[in-house]
Structures are given as C-alpha cells and as structure tokens.
Short mmCIF file of C-alpha atoms and ligand atoms in Angstrom, two decimals:
data_model
loop_
_atom_site.label_atom_id
_atom_site.label_comp_id
_atom_site.label_asym_id
_atom_site.label_seq_id
_atom_site.Cartn_x
_atom_site.Cartn_y
_atom_site.Cartn_z
CA MET A 1 25.78 6.02 -7.09
CA ASN A 2 21.92 4.84 -7.34
CA SER A 3 19.62 4.84 -4.32
CA ILE A 4 18.66 1.75 -2.32
CA VAL A 5 14.96 0.69 -3.24
CA ILE A 6 12.89 -1.35 -0.77
CA ALA A 7 9.65 -2.45 -2.58
CA ILE A 8 6.84 -3.47 -0.08
CA ASP A 9 3.79 -5.18 -1.95
CA GLY A 10 0.91 -6.82 -0.31
CA PRO A 11 -2.73 -6.96 0.05
CA ALA A 12 -5.03 -4.60 2.11
CA ALA A 13 -4.38 -4.62 5.75
CA SER A 14 -1.23 -6.94 5.67
CA GLY A 15 0.54 -4.85 7.82
CA LYS A 16 2.88 -3.13 5.10
CA GLY A 17 2.32 0.48 5.76
CA THR A 18 3.65 0.03 9.58
CA VAL A 19 6.06 -1.75 8.74
CA SER A 20 7.36 0.24 5.69
CA LYS A 21 7.35 3.32 8.00
CA ALA A 22 9.11 1.73 10.71
CA ILE A 23 11.94 0.45 8.37
CA SER A 24 12.24 3.97 6.50
CA GLU A 25 12.90 5.71 9.86
CA LYS A 26 15.42 2.95 11.08
CA LEU A 27 17.28 3.20 7.99
CA LYS A 28 16.71 6.96 7.55
CA PHE A 29 15.31 6.43 4.06
CA HIS A 30 12.29 8.13 2.24
CA TYR A 31 8.70 6.41 2.51
CA LEU A 32 6.15 6.78 0.29
CA ASP A 33 2.61 4.98 1.10
CA THR A 34 1.39 4.61 -2.86
CA GLY A 35 -1.98 3.46 -1.59
CA LYS A 36 -2.42 7.52 -0.90
CA LEU A 37 -2.07 8.29 -4.25
CA TYR A 38 -4.83 5.75 -5.21
CA ARG A 39 -6.89 7.01 -2.24
CA VAL A 40 -6.79 10.42 -3.10
CA ILE A 41 -7.99 9.78 -6.67
CA GLY A 42 -10.86 7.59 -5.13
CA ALA A 43 -11.94 10.49 -2.87
CA LYS A 44 -11.85 12.86 -5.66
CA TYR A 45 -13.86 10.18 -8.02
CA LEU A 46 -16.48 10.11 -5.12
CA GLU A 47 -16.73 13.93 -5.28
CA GLY A 48 -17.69 13.73 -9.04
CA HIS A 49 -14.28 14.37 -10.59
CA GLU A 50 -12.98 12.41 -13.55
CA PRO A 51 -10.35 9.81 -12.25
CA ILE A 52 -7.66 9.79 -15.15
CA SER A 53 -7.67 13.87 -15.25
CA VAL A 54 -7.00 13.91 -11.31
CA ALA A 55 -4.38 11.34 -11.82
CA LYS A 56 -2.65 13.67 -14.41
CA ASN A 57 -2.86 16.73 -12.35
CA LEU A 58 -2.19 15.23 -8.87
CA LYS A 59 -0.35 17.37 -6.52
CA THR A 60 1.21 16.24 -3.56
CA ASP A 61 -0.57 18.95 -1.40
CA ASP A 62 -3.80 16.80 -2.50
CA LEU A 63 -2.49 14.12 -0.15
CA ASP A 64 -3.30 15.52 3.28
CA ASN A 65 -6.42 16.84 2.37
CA TYR A 66 -9.03 13.86 3.06
CA ASP A 67 -9.74 11.19 5.72
CA LEU A 68 -8.20 8.42 3.56
CA GLN A 69 -8.81 5.62 5.92
CA LYS A 70 -12.62 5.53 5.24
CA PRO A 71 -13.88 2.38 3.66
CA ASP A 72 -15.64 3.98 1.03
CA ILE A 73 -12.68 5.53 -0.32
CA ALA A 74 -10.60 2.33 -0.15
CA LYS A 75 -13.19 0.79 -2.33
CA ALA A 76 -13.28 3.84 -4.80
CA ALA A 77 -9.39 3.63 -4.69
CA SER A 78 -9.49 0.04 -5.63
CA GLU A 79 -12.04 0.59 -8.40
CA ILE A 80 -9.82 3.62 -10.09
CA ALA A 81 -6.74 1.47 -9.46
CA ALA A 82 -7.90 -0.82 -12.17
CA ILE A 83 -7.88 1.91 -14.86
CA PRO A 84 -4.38 1.72 -16.83
CA GLU A 85 -4.44 5.56 -17.70
CA VAL A 86 -4.59 6.39 -13.99
CA ARG A 87 -1.73 3.76 -13.34
CA ALA A 88 0.41 5.17 -15.89
CA SER A 89 0.00 8.97 -14.72
CA LEU A 90 1.19 7.67 -11.27
CA LEU A 91 4.02 5.36 -12.46
CA LYS A 92 6.71 8.24 -13.13
CA PHE A 93 5.90 10.22 -9.78
CA GLN A 94 6.80 7.02 -7.95
CA GLN A 95 9.59 5.98 -10.07
CA ASN A 96 11.36 9.67 -9.59
CA PHE A 97 10.34 9.18 -5.82
CA SER A 98 12.15 5.76 -5.44
CA ARG A 99 15.63 7.56 -6.78
CA LYS A 100 15.60 9.90 -3.79
CA MET A 101 18.89 9.21 -1.89
CA PRO A 102 20.18 7.36 0.10
CA GLY A 103 17.41 5.30 -0.49
CA ALA A 104 13.35 4.81 -0.27
CA VAL A 105 10.84 2.39 0.90
CA LEU A 106 7.62 2.35 -1.53
CA ASP A 107 4.54 0.24 -0.37
CA GLY A 108 2.02 -0.88 -2.62
CA ARG A 109 0.67 -3.65 -4.95
CA ASP A 110 2.75 -3.41 -7.93
CA ILE A 111 6.28 -1.82 -6.95
CA GLY A 112 8.10 -4.93 -6.90
CA THR A 113 6.77 -6.00 -10.30
CA ILE A 114 6.16 -2.73 -12.37
CA VAL A 115 6.94 0.17 -10.18
CA CYS A 116 10.65 -0.97 -9.51
CA PRO A 117 11.41 -4.14 -11.00
CA ASP A 118 15.29 -3.64 -10.10
CA ALA A 119 14.57 -2.54 -6.53
CA LYS A 120 17.52 -4.23 -4.39
CA ILE A 121 15.11 -5.63 -2.10
CA LYS A 122 11.70 -7.04 -2.69
CA ILE A 123 9.41 -8.00 0.26
CA PHE A 124 5.63 -9.31 0.00
CA LEU A 125 3.69 -9.00 3.36
CA THR A 126 0.60 -11.23 3.61
CA ALA A 127 -1.76 -12.66 6.47
CA SER A 128 -4.83 -14.74 6.39
CA LEU A 129 -8.34 -12.84 5.60
CA GLU A 130 -9.58 -12.88 9.08
CA ALA A 131 -6.25 -11.62 10.70
CA ARG A 132 -5.99 -8.79 8.35
CA ALA A 133 -9.86 -8.10 8.79
CA TYR A 134 -9.43 -8.26 12.57
CA ARG A 135 -6.60 -5.68 12.40
CA ARG A 136 -8.61 -3.37 10.38
CA TYR A 137 -11.67 -3.82 12.51
CA LEU A 138 -9.52 -2.87 15.77
CA GLU A 139 -8.13 0.38 13.97
CA LEU A 140 -11.70 1.52 12.45
CA GLN A 141 -13.54 0.87 16.07
CA LYS A 142 -11.78 3.85 17.03
CA THR A 143 -13.65 6.23 15.18
CA ASP A 144 -16.74 4.03 14.12
CA LYS A 145 -18.41 1.84 16.82
CA GLU A 146 -21.18 0.47 15.02
CA LEU A 147 -18.95 -1.29 12.19
CA LYS A 148 -19.09 -5.02 12.08
CA LEU A 149 -15.97 -7.47 11.82
CA GLU A 150 -18.24 -9.45 9.29
CA THR A 151 -18.75 -6.40 7.04
CA ILE A 152 -14.89 -5.80 7.03
CA ILE A 153 -14.21 -9.31 5.91
CA ASP A 154 -16.68 -8.69 3.08
CA GLN A 155 -15.10 -5.48 2.08
CA ILE A 156 -11.32 -6.49 2.13
CA LYS A 157 -12.25 -9.88 0.20
CA GLU A 158 -14.14 -7.75 -2.58
CA ARG A 159 -10.86 -5.53 -2.66
CA ASP A 160 -8.40 -8.31 -2.45
CA GLU A 161 -10.21 -10.08 -5.42
CA ARG A 162 -10.58 -6.80 -7.43
CA ASP A 163 -6.61 -6.07 -7.01
CA LYS A 164 -5.50 -9.45 -7.79
CA THR A 165 -7.80 -9.94 -10.82
CA ARG A 166 -7.23 -6.85 -12.73
CA SER A 167 -5.48 -6.72 -15.98
CA SER A 168 -3.35 -3.85 -15.34
CA SER A 169 -0.63 -4.49 -12.78
CA PRO A 170 -2.47 -6.94 -10.84
CA LEU A 171 -1.36 -7.45 -7.10
CA ILE A 172 1.07 -10.46 -7.12
CA ALA A 173 4.34 -11.16 -5.38
CA ALA A 174 7.38 -10.70 -7.63
CA SER A 175 9.22 -13.95 -8.47
CA ASP A 176 12.27 -12.60 -6.55
CA ALA A 177 10.41 -10.87 -3.41
CA LYS A 178 10.72 -12.83 0.06
CA VAL A 179 7.40 -13.76 1.25
CA PHE A 180 6.37 -12.90 5.17
CA ASP A 181 3.05 -14.25 6.52
CA THR A 182 2.21 -11.83 9.41
CA SER A 183 -1.10 -13.81 10.45
CA ASN A 184 0.65 -14.93 13.83
CA LEU A 185 3.21 -12.15 14.29
CA SER A 186 2.89 -8.85 16.68
CA ILE A 187 3.54 -5.51 14.55
CA LYS A 188 6.98 -5.54 16.30
CA GLU A 189 8.03 -9.26 15.45
CA ALA A 190 6.92 -8.49 11.89
CA ILE A 191 9.27 -5.15 11.69
CA ASP A 192 11.95 -7.35 13.34
CA HIS A 193 11.76 -10.03 10.71
CA VAL A 194 11.65 -7.54 7.90
CA LEU A 195 14.10 -5.65 9.38
CA TYR A 196 16.69 -8.59 9.89
CA TYR A 197 16.01 -9.96 6.30
CA ILE A 198 16.95 -6.42 5.24
CA GLN A 199 19.92 -6.10 6.73
CA THR A 200 21.09 -9.43 5.53
CA LYS A 201 21.06 -7.81 1.89
CA ILE A 202 22.40 -4.35 2.30
O1 DC B 301 -2.51 0.16 0.10
P1 DC B 301 -4.04 0.77 0.08
O2 DC B 301 -4.97 -0.22 0.95
O3 DC B 301 -4.03 2.10 0.83
O4 DC B 301 -4.56 0.66 -1.27
C1 DC B 301 -5.77 1.42 -1.58
C2 DC B 301 -6.15 0.88 -3.17
O5 DC B 301 -5.19 1.59 -3.65
C3 DC B 301 -5.79 -0.89 -3.21
O6 DC B 301 -7.03 -1.34 -2.86
C4 DC B 301 -5.59 -1.04 -4.66
C5 DC B 301 -4.77 0.43 -4.98
N1 DC B 301 -3.36 0.50 -5.10
C6 DC B 301 -2.70 -0.09 -6.18
O7 DC B 301 -3.38 -0.47 -6.86
N2 DC B 301 -1.46 -0.25 -6.14
C7 DC B 301 -0.73 0.38 -5.42
N3 DC B 301 0.90 0.37 -5.64
C8 DC B 301 -1.04 0.76 -4.01
C9 DC B 301 -2.42 0.85 -4.12
#
C-alpha cells in the first residue's frame, strides 16, 4: 500500500504552513515544511558555507538550530533555492519523507510539480500581496517593533519574483492542483475549506 501524499504549494506567507500543520494533525499524517530545508541552507550560506555542499550533507538536527523566520534568512533561502544542485540534493530526502505511512503533508513551492508529481491531493494556496505582507508583519512585529509594512511588502514581492522566475522548479500551481485564495479568509476558515476539499478526495 502507498502512503497518501498531500502536496501544498504557494507563495510566501500564503498560510500554507499553518494550514498544512493543522491538516497533518487532524489526519494524523507526517508533516514536512520543505521551506525549512532551504532556510537552513540559507542560514549556513550567510555564515560563509558553500550552499551545494551544505545541501549534500544536510542533517535533520540542523533544522532546529536557527531562528529561521528572520527576513535575511528568508532572502538567502530564496537565493540558494535557485541553484539546481541544491534542489537536486534535497529531492530524495523530500521524496523519502512523502512515503511515510499512513500519509504525509508536504508544503513548499514545487511539491505538486516536481517533488511529488503523483500526489493524490494537490493544493495551491495563494493570497494577495497585501494580505500576505500584513500577516507576516503581525508575526514579525512580535520580535521586531521597528519593522515597517512597506519593507515587508518589498521583501515578499522580491522573493515571489525570484521564486516564480527561476529556471529550476519555479513556483507554479500544478495543472491538477486545487487553488484556494485565502486573502479574505481567517486561518480557521482556510483550514476548514482545505480540509473539506481533502475529505471529498480521500
Ligand atoms: O516557504 P518558505 O517561505 O519557508 O520558503 C523559503 C524559501 O525557500 C522560498 O522563498 C523558496 C524556497 N523554497 C523552494 O524553493 N522550494 C520549496 N519546496 C520550499 C521553499
């Protein structure tokens, strides 16, 4: 028997992390935030390490050693994510994770298109730039009161652009993904909509 794979992709701050985690808990499936893999490599890159060799030697322990939410780490993650050798090194790890029984939820940018093209359920979560930036602003305000909304809008816009236009596995909805726009939904509503859709498929 194969595991049930739920692929959840979308741009920065679209709510995919919160939704994916809630769904994995509800269904008792394993959960992998694949952005974390790229963020750890980004963090090590900022410390002067060579991203391709870090990606080749990545250990799961590394994932808990950094404050991965910092904007400079997000930017570095998006930069190193454009390197094909980095992506190739992470592919096997993600695919092995997706085989965990009884099922796995993976969120990222290319799960439905490249990592798990045969996933039973594919979801693409999106929201307007302003809605996404405001969510990230509220989150980051807890630790950095000086941060301006305009700065976050610019950072997310730049990251979206890089993630969508890179030649290796760009951010794009799989042709068979169900698209949800969460701009006007609360977190609870977004989770409920996605969960309802998943329940109709399994
Ligand atoms: O989801 P996130 O914001 O934590 O991701 C950080 C960066 O990592 C994102 O800007 C692009 C990259 N990423 C990717 O290229 N592919 C993935 N599957 C996940 C993240």
